[in-house]
């Protein structure tokens, strides 16, 4: 049986990440960066596409239990067997230069025979490397990639069936550590890592980082776990945050809604900043703000919805036919063609993020206001265009209401900045006029008076969960009857098993794709926020608690959830879902939980 998405746990070094299954197998790892080609791709194929399993020799199924060490990204996986008990501790230490994957086997009770099976497959499982012995290592080389494996102490290891196998026994208190290190094949062997020292340092550093969290209210453990996950999805050299460390995990099992999320989306920017600043992570928030400024610099007409880890703009989408996909959900895609879409909402999200950064007292940048002015001026002449909208639909451009609301946000934040600091250059009267014109049009063309709800796009009868953000961004106050009506309509029409779809896929052509998808977890967090803002606090808390129940055993959330089959869907773990969890906890319990 193929693993479920929620069967995985995350480890990483803030430059890339690995997924470890309940069966002790590392089934996904891209080296050296999040967006590099995977050397373990069993997640999207089978064992021959690369994986590394360490488990008791006769263990065919999942572990007995597993857990992160509190406040860290260090994972302990335990097995109870007839012969005894054993633990595997997995981590990726913060690197000096080369990325390392450390796996430490420890005997807990009795005497247990352990088997390690390693299959390196470069280029997303398509290339079998040449493996040789060198100075106590097994070295796998193919083209530009090189991986070195060693154990401390040395254990019996052999090659068979294009894999590297080890077998050994551990008694109580005995340990065997494996270190897997990647580096460019043309360079000398990297510096040897002390695995036990790395473990102590990783635990210490993560615990110190977690203690900085200012939130001390209900469900603090879930909030801290989400913040750790967001930290793990941050590309430390630049401050960019990937939407997820995976590609092509399906939104529908067996379907084609499979996308590459190993890039940085502007749609996440304001909510990411708010989560970081409110929880006390000012340094990380400033790094994200700086990444944002670098990424969007240039002609406002060229603003993209997403960028690479360092702000790269070209992310061509291609399919990998040799991978059958997770649960045979093909195609497997790398790159993302949505990068070329027009989404007007990102202009508002950038303006809102920079406004929040300024009001929160983050250090200013001399060019920041100039960039903001150019974005608003571009919108003044271009905002009437239809676009693809927040959800990157592939069914043609429309006048999406959420996009127009975010145009209003862009103008509103520019006006507020000038009102607060009249010394700033800018067209105050012109931007006020733009703000008022957009507001009037949205209320006239985007609102269905008969149903008392805003709609997905002008002239449409469909709804969109993104409309729940209207009170949050200040377009209308929470007690406005149109806001309350919209919340009620979305709750009634997009509900599926107690969670929210982002929009309807039943018989519509809006996204241009066949099939359906699961409920979108961040939308349910938005609903909890909207219920709270409109005075229904008990219902908001009940929904929040229901969402917490969707997280897997180690507190991780994918992009979507299928309430019928009771399983997670989409790329995993998903930054947007964890950002939603943090912000909703802060909104619901902030008064009692802020430090």
Coordinates of C-alpha atoms in Angstrom, one line a residue:
X1 CA 0.0 0.0 0.0
X2 CA 1.3 3.4 -0.9
X3 CA 2.1 5.7 2.0
X4 CA -0.3 8.6 2.8
X5 CA 1.0 12.1 2.5
X6 CA 0.5 12.5 6.3
X7 CA 2.8 9.5 6.9
X8 CA 5.8 11.8 6.4
X9 CA 7.8 14.0 8.7
X10 CA 10.1 16.9 7.8
X11 CA 13.7 17.5 8.5
X12 CA 15.9 20.2 7.0
X13 CA 18.8 22.6 7.2
X14 CA 17.1 25.8 6.0
X15 CA 18.4 25.3 2.5
X16 CA 16.7 22.0 1.6
X17 CA 14.5 19.4 3.3
X18 CA 13.8 15.7 3.4
X19 CA 10.6 13.7 4.1
X20 CA 10.9 10.7 6.3
X21 CA 8.2 8.1 6.3
X22 CA 6.7 6.1 9.2
X23 CA 8.6 3.1 7.8
X24 CA 11.9 4.8 8.4
X25 CA 12.5 5.6 4.8
X26 CA 13.7 9.0 3.5
X27 CA 11.6 9.2 0.3
X28 CA 12.2 12.8 -0.8
X29 CA 15.4 14.9 -0.8
X30 CA 16.6 17.5 -3.2
X31 CA 20.3 18.5 -3.1
X32 CA 21.7 21.0 -2.6
X33 CA 18.7 23.3 -2.6
X34 CA 14.9 23.0 -2.2
X35 CA 14.6 23.4 -6.0
X36 CA 17.4 21.1 -7.0
X37 CA 16.8 17.7 -8.6
X38 CA 15.9 15.0 -6.1
X39 CA 18.3 12.2 -5.3
X40 CA 15.5 10.4 -3.4
X41 CA 12.2 10.4 -5.4
X42 CA 10.4 7.3 -4.1
X43 CA 7.7 9.8 -3.0
X44 CA 6.7 10.2 -6.6
X45 CA 7.7 6.8 -7.9
X46 CA 8.9 3.6 -6.3
X47 CA 12.0 2.3 -4.5
X48 CA 14.0 2.3 -7.7
X49 CA 13.7 6.1 -7.9
X50 CA 15.8 6.5 -4.8
X51 CA 15.2 6.2 -1.0
X52 CA 17.1 5.4 2.2
X53 CA 15.4 3.2 4.8
X54 CA 16.8 2.3 8.2
X55 CA 14.7 0.0 10.3
X56 CA 14.8 -3.3 12.2
X57 CA 15.6 -6.1 9.7
X58 CA 12.3 -7.8 9.9
X59 CA 10.1 -4.7 10.2
X60 CA 7.8 -4.5 7.1
X61 CA 5.4 -1.8 8.3
X62 CA 5.5 1.5 10.1
X63 CA 7.3 2.4 13.3
X64 CA 5.8 2.0 16.8
X65 CA 5.9 5.7 17.5
X66 CA 7.7 8.9 16.4
X67 CA 8.0 12.5 17.6
X68 CA 10.1 15.6 17.2
X69 CA 12.2 16.5 20.2
X70 CA 10.2 19.4 21.7
X71 CA 11.0 22.8 20.1
X72 CA 13.3 21.2 17.4
X73 CA 13.3 19.7 14.0
X74 CA 15.1 16.6 15.2
X75 CA 13.0 13.5 14.7
X76 CA 13.0 10.4 16.8
X77 CA 11.5 7.2 15.3
X78 CA 11.1 4.2 17.6
X79 CA 10.5 0.5 16.9
X80 CA 9.5 -2.2 19.4
X81 CA 10.3 -5.7 18.3
X82 CA 10.3 -9.1 19.9
X83 CA 14.1 -8.8 20.3
X84 CA 14.1 -5.3 21.9
X85 CA 13.6 -1.7 21.0
X86 CA 15.6 0.7 18.8
X87 CA 15.5 4.4 17.9
X88 CA 16.5 6.2 14.7
X89 CA 17.2 9.9 15.1
X90 CA 17.1 12.0 11.9
X91 CA 18.3 15.5 11.4
X92 CA 20.0 17.8 8.8
X93 CA 22.4 20.1 10.7
X94 CA 22.8 23.7 9.5
X95 CA 25.5 23.5 7.0
X96 CA 28.8 25.3 6.8
X97 CA 29.2 24.4 3.2
X98 CA 28.0 20.9 2.2
X99 CA 24.5 19.5 3.1
X100 CA 24.5 16.5 5.5
X101 CA 21.8 14.0 6.4
X102 CA 22.5 12.4 9.7
X103 CA 20.8 9.2 10.9
X104 CA 21.8 7.9 14.4
X105 CA 20.6 4.4 15.4
X106 CA 20.4 3.8 19.2
X107 CA 19.6 0.6 21.0
X108 CA 17.0 1.1 23.7
X109 CA 16.4 -2.4 25.0
X110 CA 17.5 -5.9 24.1
X111 CA 19.5 -6.7 21.0
X112 CA 18.0 -5.7 17.6
X113 CA 19.3 -6.4 14.1
X114 CA 19.0 -3.3 11.9
X115 CA 19.1 -3.0 8.2
X116 CA 20.0 0.1 6.1
X117 CA 19.0 0.1 2.4
X118 CA 20.3 3.1 0.4
X119 CA 19.5 3.7 -3.3
X120 CA 20.8 7.0 -4.6
X121 CA 19.2 8.1 -7.9
X122 CA 20.1 11.5 -9.2
X123 CA 18.0 13.7 -11.4
X124 CA 14.6 12.8 -9.8
X125 CA 15.2 9.1 -9.8
X126 CA 16.4 8.8 -13.4
X127 CA 20.2 8.4 -13.0
X128 CA 21.9 5.4 -11.3
X129 CA 25.3 6.6 -10.1
X130 CA 28.6 4.8 -10.1
X131 CA 29.4 3.7 -6.5
X132 CA 32.9 3.0 -5.3
X133 CA 34.8 2.8 -2.0
X134 CA 37.1 5.5 -0.9
X135 CA 38.8 6.0 2.5
X136 CA 36.0 4.4 4.5
X137 CA 33.2 5.9 2.5
X138 CA 30.8 4.7 -0.2
X139 CA 31.0 7.4 -2.9
X140 CA 28.2 7.7 -5.5
X141 CA 29.0 9.9 -8.5
X142 CA 27.1 10.8 -11.7
X143 CA 27.7 14.0 -13.7
X144 CA 27.8 17.1 -11.4
X145 CA 26.6 15.2 -8.3
X146 CA 28.5 13.3 -5.6
X147 CA 27.3 11.7 -2.4
X148 CA 29.5 10.3 0.3
X149 CA 28.2 7.8 2.9
X150 CA 30.0 6.7 6.0
X151 CA 29.1 5.1 9.4
X152 CA 30.6 5.5 12.9
X153 CA 31.6 2.9 13.9
X154 CA 32.0 1.1 10.6
X155 CA 29.4 -1.6 10.0
X156 CA 29.1 -4.5 7.5
X157 CA 28.2 -2.9 4.1
X158 CA 27.8 -4.3 0.6
X159 CA 26.4 -3.4 -2.8
X160 CA 23.6 -5.3 -4.4
X161 CA 20.9 -4.6 -7.0
X162 CA 22.2 -1.1 -7.5
X163 CA 21.9 -0.3 -3.8
X164 CA 24.1 0.0 -0.8
X165 CA 23.1 -2.2 2.1
X166 CA 24.3 -2.4 5.8
X167 CA 23.3 -4.8 8.6
X168 CA 24.3 -4.6 12.2
X169 CA 23.0 -5.2 15.7
X170 CA 22.7 -2.7 18.6
X171 CA 22.2 -3.4 22.3
X172 CA 20.9 -1.0 24.9
X173 CA 23.1 2.2 24.9
X174 CA 24.9 1.3 21.7
X175 CA 24.8 3.7 18.8
X176 CA 25.7 3.7 15.1
X177 CA 25.7 7.0 13.2
X178 CA 25.4 7.3 9.4
X179 CA 26.3 10.6 7.6
X180 CA 25.3 11.2 4.0
X181 CA 27.0 14.3 2.4
X182 CA 26.4 15.9 -1.0
X183 CA 28.9 18.0 -2.8
X184 CA 29.8 18.9 -6.4
X185 CA 31.6 15.9 -8.0
X186 CA 34.5 18.1 -9.3
X187 CA 35.4 19.3 -5.8
X188 CA 37.4 17.5 -3.1
X189 CA 35.7 15.5 -0.4
X190 CA 34.0 17.9 2.1
X191 CA 35.0 18.2 5.7
X192 CA 33.9 15.3 7.9
X193 CA 31.0 16.0 10.2
X194 CA 30.9 14.8 13.8
X195 CA 27.3 13.4 13.9
X196 CA 27.0 13.4 17.7
X197 CA 28.3 16.9 18.0
X198 CA 25.9 18.0 15.2
X199 CA 23.0 16.4 17.0
X200 CA 23.8 18.3 20.3
X201 CA 24.2 21.6 18.4
X202 CA 21.0 21.1 16.4
X203 CA 18.9 20.4 19.5
X204 CA 20.5 23.4 21.3
X205 CA 20.0 25.8 18.5
X206 CA 16.4 24.8 17.7
X207 CA 15.5 25.0 21.4
X208 CA 17.0 28.4 21.7
X209 CA 15.1 29.6 18.6
X210 CA 11.8 28.2 19.8
X211 CA 12.1 30.0 23.1
X212 CA 11.9 33.3 21.2
X213 CA 8.2 32.6 20.5
X214 CA 6.2 35.3 22.3
X215 CA 2.9 33.4 22.0
X216 CA 2.0 31.6 25.3
X217 CA -1.7 31.0 24.8
X218 CA -3.8 27.9 24.1
X219 CA -2.3 25.4 21.7
X220 CA 1.1 26.8 22.0
X221 CA 2.8 23.5 20.9
X222 CA 0.9 23.6 17.6
X223 CA 1.9 27.3 17.0
X224 CA 5.5 26.6 17.8
X225 CA 5.5 23.5 15.5
X226 CA 4.1 25.6 12.7
X227 CA 6.7 28.3 13.3
X228 CA 9.5 25.7 13.2
X229 CA 8.1 24.4 10.0
X230 CA 8.0 27.8 8.4
X231 CA 11.6 28.3 9.6
X232 CA 12.5 25.0 8.0
X233 CA 11.0 26.2 4.7
X234 CA 13.1 29.3 4.7
X235 CA 16.1 29.4 2.3
X236 CA 18.5 31.0 4.8
X237 CA 20.9 32.5 2.3
X238 CA 18.3 34.8 0.9
X239 CA 15.3 34.8 3.4
X240 CA 12.9 33.5 0.8
X241 CA 10.3 31.0 2.0
X242 CA 9.2 28.1 -0.3
X243 CA 5.5 27.3 -0.4
X244 CA 6.4 23.6 0.2
X245 CA 9.5 21.4 -0.2
X246 CA 7.8 19.1 -2.6
X247 CA 6.4 19.0 -6.1
X248 CA 3.4 17.2 -7.6
X249 CA 1.8 15.8 -4.5
X250 CA -1.8 15.5 -5.9
X251 CA -4.8 17.7 -5.0
X252 CA -6.9 14.7 -6.2
X253 CA -5.6 11.2 -6.0
X254 CA -5.2 9.9 -9.6
X255 CA -5.8 13.4 -10.9
X256 CA -3.7 15.9 -12.9
X257 CA -3.7 18.8 -10.3
X258 CA -0.1 18.3 -9.5
X259 CA 2.2 21.3 -9.2
X260 CA 5.7 22.3 -8.2
X261 CA 5.6 24.4 -5.0
X262 CA 9.4 24.7 -4.3
X263 CA 9.3 28.4 -5.0
X264 CA 8.4 31.6 -3.2
X265 CA 4.9 33.1 -3.7
X266 CA 4.1 36.8 -3.2
X267 CA 0.6 35.9 -2.1
X268 CA 2.0 34.6 1.2
X269 CA 3.9 37.8 1.9
X270 CA 1.7 39.8 4.2
X271 CA 0.4 36.9 6.2
X272 CA 4.0 35.6 6.6
X273 CA 5.2 38.9 7.9
X274 CA 2.3 39.2 10.3
X275 CA 3.0 35.7 11.7
X276 CA 6.7 36.4 12.1
X277 CA 6.3 39.8 13.7
X278 CA 3.5 38.9 16.0
X279 CA 5.2 35.8 17.3
X280 CA 8.4 37.6 18.0
X281 CA 10.6 36.6 15.0
X282 CA 11.6 40.0 13.8
X283 CA 14.9 38.9 12.2
X284 CA 13.2 36.4 10.0
X285 CA 10.4 38.9 9.1
X286 CA 13.1 41.4 8.0
X287 CA 14.9 38.8 5.9
X288 CA 11.6 37.9 4.1
X289 CA 10.9 41.7 3.6
X290 CA 14.4 42.1 2.1
X291 CA 13.9 39.1 -0.2
X292 CA 10.6 40.6 -1.3
X293 CA 12.2 43.9 -2.2
X294 CA 15.0 42.2 -4.2
X295 CA 12.5 40.0 -6.0
X296 CA 10.1 42.7 -7.1
X297 CA 12.7 45.2 -8.1
X298 CA 12.4 46.3 -11.8
X299 CA 9.6 47.3 -14.1
X300 CA 6.2 47.0 -12.3
X301 CA 4.8 45.5 -15.5
X302 CA 7.1 42.5 -15.0
X303 CA 6.0 41.7 -11.4
X304 CA 5.5 37.9 -11.0
X305 CA 3.4 35.9 -8.7
X306 CA 6.3 33.7 -7.7
X307 CA 10.1 33.7 -7.8
X308 CA 12.9 31.3 -7.2
X309 CA 14.7 31.0 -3.9
X310 CA 17.0 33.9 -4.7
X311 CA 14.5 35.8 -6.8
X312 CA 15.0 33.9 -10.1
X313 CA 12.3 34.6 -12.6
X314 CA 12.5 31.8 -15.1
X315 CA 10.7 28.7 -13.8
X316 CA 9.8 26.7 -16.9
X317 CA 7.3 23.9 -16.4
X318 CA 8.2 20.4 -17.7
X319 CA 6.9 16.9 -17.0
X320 CA 8.9 13.9 -15.9
X321 CA 7.5 10.9 -17.6
X322 CA 9.6 8.3 -15.8
X323 CA 7.9 9.0 -12.5
X324 CA 4.4 7.6 -12.1
X325 CA 3.4 10.1 -9.4
X326 CA 2.3 9.8 -5.8
X327 CA -0.4 7.1 -5.7
X328 CA -0.1 7.1 -9.5
X329 CA -1.2 10.7 -9.9
X330 CA 0.5 11.8 -13.0
X331 CA 1.9 13.9 -14.5
X332 CA 4.9 14.8 -12.2
X333 CA 5.9 18.4 -13.0
X334 CA 8.9 20.5 -12.2
X335 CA 8.9 24.3 -12.7
X336 CA 5.6 26.2 -12.6
X337 CA 3.9 27.7 -15.7
X338 CA 1.8 29.9 -13.5
X339 CA 4.8 32.1 -13.2
X340 CA 3.8 33.9 -16.4
X341 CA 0.2 34.7 -15.2
X342 CA -1.1 38.1 -14.5
X343 CA -2.4 38.3 -11.0
X344 CA -3.3 41.9 -9.9
X345 CA -3.7 40.8 -6.3
X346 CA 0.1 40.5 -5.9
X347 CA 0.5 44.3 -6.2
X348 CA -1.8 44.7 -3.2
X349 CA 0.0 42.0 -1.3
X350 CA 3.4 43.6 -1.9
X351 CA 2.1 47.0 -0.9
X352 CA 0.4 45.6 2.2
X353 CA 3.6 43.8 3.2
X354 CA 5.8 46.8 2.9
X355 CA 3.2 48.9 4.7
X356 CA 3.2 46.4 7.6
X357 CA 7.0 46.4 7.6
X358 CA 7.1 50.1 7.9
X359 CA 4.4 50.3 10.6
X360 CA 6.1 47.6 12.6
X361 CA 9.4 49.5 12.7
X362 CA 11.5 47.3 10.5
X363 CA 14.5 49.1 9.2
X364 CA 13.7 51.1 6.2
X365 CA 15.4 50.8 2.8
X366 CA 16.1 53.9 0.7
X367 CA 14.5 52.5 -2.4
X368 CA 11.4 50.9 -0.8
X369 CA 9.1 53.8 -1.2
X370 CA 10.2 54.4 -4.8
X371 CA 9.3 50.8 -5.6
X372 CA 5.9 51.2 -3.9
X373 CA 5.2 54.4 -5.9
X374 CA 6.0 52.6 -9.2
X375 CA 3.7 49.7 -8.3
X376 CA 0.7 52.0 -7.6
X377 CA 1.3 54.1 -10.7
X378 CA 1.3 51.0 -12.9
X379 CA -2.0 49.9 -11.3
X380 CA -3.6 53.2 -12.0
X381 CA -3.5 52.5 -15.7
X382 CA -3.8 48.7 -15.7
X383 CA -6.2 47.7 -12.9
X384 CA -9.2 47.3 -15.2
X385 CA -7.7 44.2 -16.8
X386 CA -9.0 40.8 -16.1
X387 CA -6.5 38.4 -14.6
X388 CA -5.9 34.8 -13.5
X389 CA -6.6 35.6 -9.9
X390 CA -5.2 34.4 -6.6
X391 CA -5.7 30.7 -7.3
X392 CA -3.7 30.7 -10.6
X393 CA -6.6 29.3 -12.6
X394 CA -5.9 28.0 -16.1
X395 CA -9.4 28.6 -17.5
X396 CA -8.9 32.1 -18.8
X397 CA -8.8 35.6 -17.3
X398 CA -11.7 37.1 -15.4
X399 CA -12.4 40.1 -13.3
X400 CA -11.8 38.4 -10.0
X401 CA -13.3 40.3 -7.1
X402 CA -10.4 39.4 -4.7
X403 CA -7.9 40.8 -7.3
X404 CA -9.8 44.1 -7.4
X405 CA -10.0 44.2 -3.6
X406 CA -6.3 43.9 -3.5
X407 CA -5.9 46.7 -6.0
X408 CA -7.9 48.8 -3.5
X409 CA -5.5 47.6 -0.8
X410 CA -2.5 48.8 -2.8
X411 CA -4.0 52.3 -3.3
X412 CA -5.2 52.4 0.3
X413 CA -1.8 51.6 1.8
X414 CA -0.1 54.3 -0.5
X415 CA -2.7 56.9 0.6
X416 CA -2.2 56.0 4.3
X417 CA 1.6 56.3 4.0
X418 CA 1.3 59.8 2.5
X419 CA -1.3 60.9 5.1
X420 CA 1.0 59.7 7.9
X421 CA 4.2 61.2 6.3
X422 CA 3.3 64.1 4.0
X423 CA 7.0 64.5 3.2
X424 CA 7.0 61.4 1.1
X425 CA 6.6 62.1 -2.7
X426 CA 3.4 60.8 -4.3
X427 CA 0.1 61.7 -5.8
X428 CA -2.2 61.8 -2.8
X429 CA -5.3 63.1 -4.6
X430 CA -4.8 60.8 -7.5
X431 CA -4.3 57.7 -5.4
X432 CA -7.4 58.6 -3.3
X433 CA -9.4 58.8 -6.5
X434 CA -8.0 55.4 -7.6
X435 CA -8.9 53.9 -4.2
X436 CA -12.5 55.3 -4.3
X437 CA -13.1 54.2 -7.9
X438 CA -12.0 50.7 -7.3
X439 CA -14.1 50.5 -4.2
X440 CA -17.2 51.7 -6.0
X441 CA -16.7 49.3 -8.9
X442 CA -16.2 46.2 -6.7
X443 CA -19.4 47.0 -4.6
X444 CA -21.4 47.5 -7.8
X445 CA -20.1 44.7 -10.1
X446 CA -18.7 42.2 -7.6
X447 CA -21.7 42.1 -5.2
X448 CA -24.9 40.0 -5.6
X449 CA -27.5 42.1 -3.8
X450 CA -30.1 39.4 -4.2
X451 CA -28.0 36.8 -2.3
X452 CA -26.3 39.5 -0.1
X453 CA -22.8 38.2 -1.0
X454 CA -19.7 39.2 -2.9
X455 CA -19.0 36.8 -5.8
X456 CA -15.9 35.3 -7.3
X457 CA -15.8 37.5 -10.4
X458 CA -17.9 40.1 -12.1
X459 CA -21.1 38.6 -13.4
X460 CA -20.5 35.2 -11.8
X461 CA -22.7 33.4 -9.4
X462 CA -19.8 31.4 -8.0
X463 CA -18.2 32.1 -4.6
X464 CA -14.6 32.2 -3.6
X465 CA -13.1 31.7 -0.1
X466 CA -10.6 34.5 -0.8
X467 CA -13.5 36.9 -0.2
X468 CA -13.3 36.1 3.5
X469 CA -10.2 38.4 3.5
X470 CA -12.4 41.5 2.8
X471 CA -12.7 42.5 6.4
X472 CA -9.2 41.5 7.2
X473 CA -7.6 43.9 4.7
X474 CA -10.0 46.7 5.7
X475 CA -12.1 46.9 2.5
X476 CA -15.2 46.8 4.6
X477 CA -15.7 46.6 8.4
X478 CA -16.6 43.2 9.9
X479 CA -20.0 44.3 11.0
X480 CA -21.0 45.5 7.5
X481 CA -24.1 43.4 6.4
X482 CA -22.4 42.6 3.1
X483 CA -19.4 41.1 4.9
X484 CA -21.7 39.0 7.2
X485 CA -23.7 37.9 4.2
X486 CA -20.6 36.9 2.3
X487 CA -19.2 34.9 5.3
X488 CA -22.6 33.1 5.6
X489 CA -22.9 32.4 1.9
X490 CA -19.3 31.0 1.6
X491 CA -19.9 28.9 4.7
X492 CA -23.0 27.4 3.2
X493 CA -22.0 26.9 -0.4
X494 CA -18.3 26.0 -0.1
X495 CA -18.5 23.8 3.0
X496 CA -17.4 20.2 2.5
X497 CA -17.4 18.0 5.6
X498 CA -16.9 20.9 8.0
X499 CA -14.1 22.5 6.0
X500 CA -13.9 24.9 3.0
X501 CA -13.2 24.5 -0.6
X502 CA -11.5 27.5 -2.1
X503 CA -14.1 27.6 -4.9
X504 CA -16.5 25.3 -6.6
X505 CA -15.1 22.8 -9.2
X506 CA -18.6 21.2 -9.8
X507 CA -19.5 21.9 -13.4
X508 CA -17.6 25.1 -13.7
X509 CA -14.8 26.1 -16.1
X510 CA -13.1 28.6 -14.0
X511 CA -9.8 26.7 -13.5
X512 CA -9.8 24.9 -16.8
X513 CA -8.8 21.6 -15.2
X514 CA -10.6 18.2 -15.0
X515 CA -11.5 16.6 -11.7
X516 CA -11.8 18.0 -8.3
X517 CA -9.7 18.8 -5.3
X518 CA -9.8 18.6 -1.5
X519 CA -10.8 21.3 1.0
X520 CA -8.2 24.1 1.1
X521 CA -6.9 24.3 4.7
X522 CA -5.9 27.9 4.7
X523 CA -9.4 28.9 3.6
X524 CA -10.8 27.2 6.7
X525 CA -8.4 29.2 8.8
X526 CA -9.6 32.3 7.0
X527 CA -13.2 31.3 7.9
X528 CA -12.3 31.0 11.5
X529 CA -10.8 34.5 11.4
X530 CA -13.9 35.9 9.7
X531 CA -16.2 34.2 12.2
X532 CA -14.1 35.7 15.0
X533 CA -14.2 39.2 13.5
X534 CA -18.0 39.0 13.0
X535 CA -18.6 38.1 16.6
X536 CA -19.0 34.4 16.4
X537 CA -16.1 33.5 18.6
X538 CA -17.3 30.1 19.9
X539 CA -17.8 28.9 16.3
X540 CA -14.4 30.2 15.3
X541 CA -12.7 28.3 18.1
X542 CA -14.5 25.1 17.3
X543 CA -13.4 25.4 13.7
X544 CA -9.8 26.1 14.7
X545 CA -9.8 23.0 17.0
X546 CA -11.2 20.9 14.1
X547 CA -8.4 22.1 11.9
X548 CA -5.8 21.2 14.5
X549 CA -7.2 17.7 14.4
X550 CA -6.3 17.4 10.7
X551 CA -2.6 17.7 11.4
X552 CA -0.6 14.5 11.4
X553 CA 1.0 12.9 14.4
X554 CA 3.9 15.3 14.3
X555 CA 1.9 18.4 13.8
X556 CA 2.3 18.9 10.0
X557 CA -0.3 20.1 7.5
X558 CA -0.5 19.7 3.7
X559 CA -2.2 22.1 1.4
X560 CA -5.6 20.3 1.4
X561 CA -7.7 17.8 3.2
X562 CA -10.2 15.2 2.0
X563 CA -12.9 14.9 4.7
X564 CA -14.5 11.9 3.0
X565 CA -11.4 9.7 3.0
X566 CA -9.9 11.5 6.0
X567 CA -6.5 12.1 4.4
X568 CA -4.3 15.1 3.5
X569 CA -3.8 16.1 -0.1
X570 CA -1.4 18.4 -2.0
X571 CA 2.2 19.5 -1.4
X572 CA 3.5 18.9 2.1
X573 CA 4.1 20.5 4.5
X574 CA 2.4 23.6 3.2
X575 CA 3.6 27.0 4.4
X576 CA 0.3 28.6 3.6
X577 CA -1.5 26.2 5.9
X578 CA 1.0 26.7 8.8
X579 CA 0.9 30.5 8.3
X580 CA -2.9 30.2 8.6
X581 CA -2.6 28.2 11.8
X582 CA -0.3 30.8 13.4
X583 CA -2.3 33.8 12.4
X584 CA -5.6 32.3 13.5
X585 CA -4.2 31.3 16.9
X586 CA -2.9 34.8 17.3
X587 CA -6.3 36.3 16.3
X588 CA -8.4 34.0 18.5
X589 CA -6.2 33.9 21.6
X590 CA -3.8 36.8 21.1
X591 CA -5.1 38.8 24.1
X592 CA -4.4 35.9 26.4
X593 CA -1.3 34.5 24.7
X594 CA 0.9 37.4 23.6
X595 CA 4.1 37.8 25.5

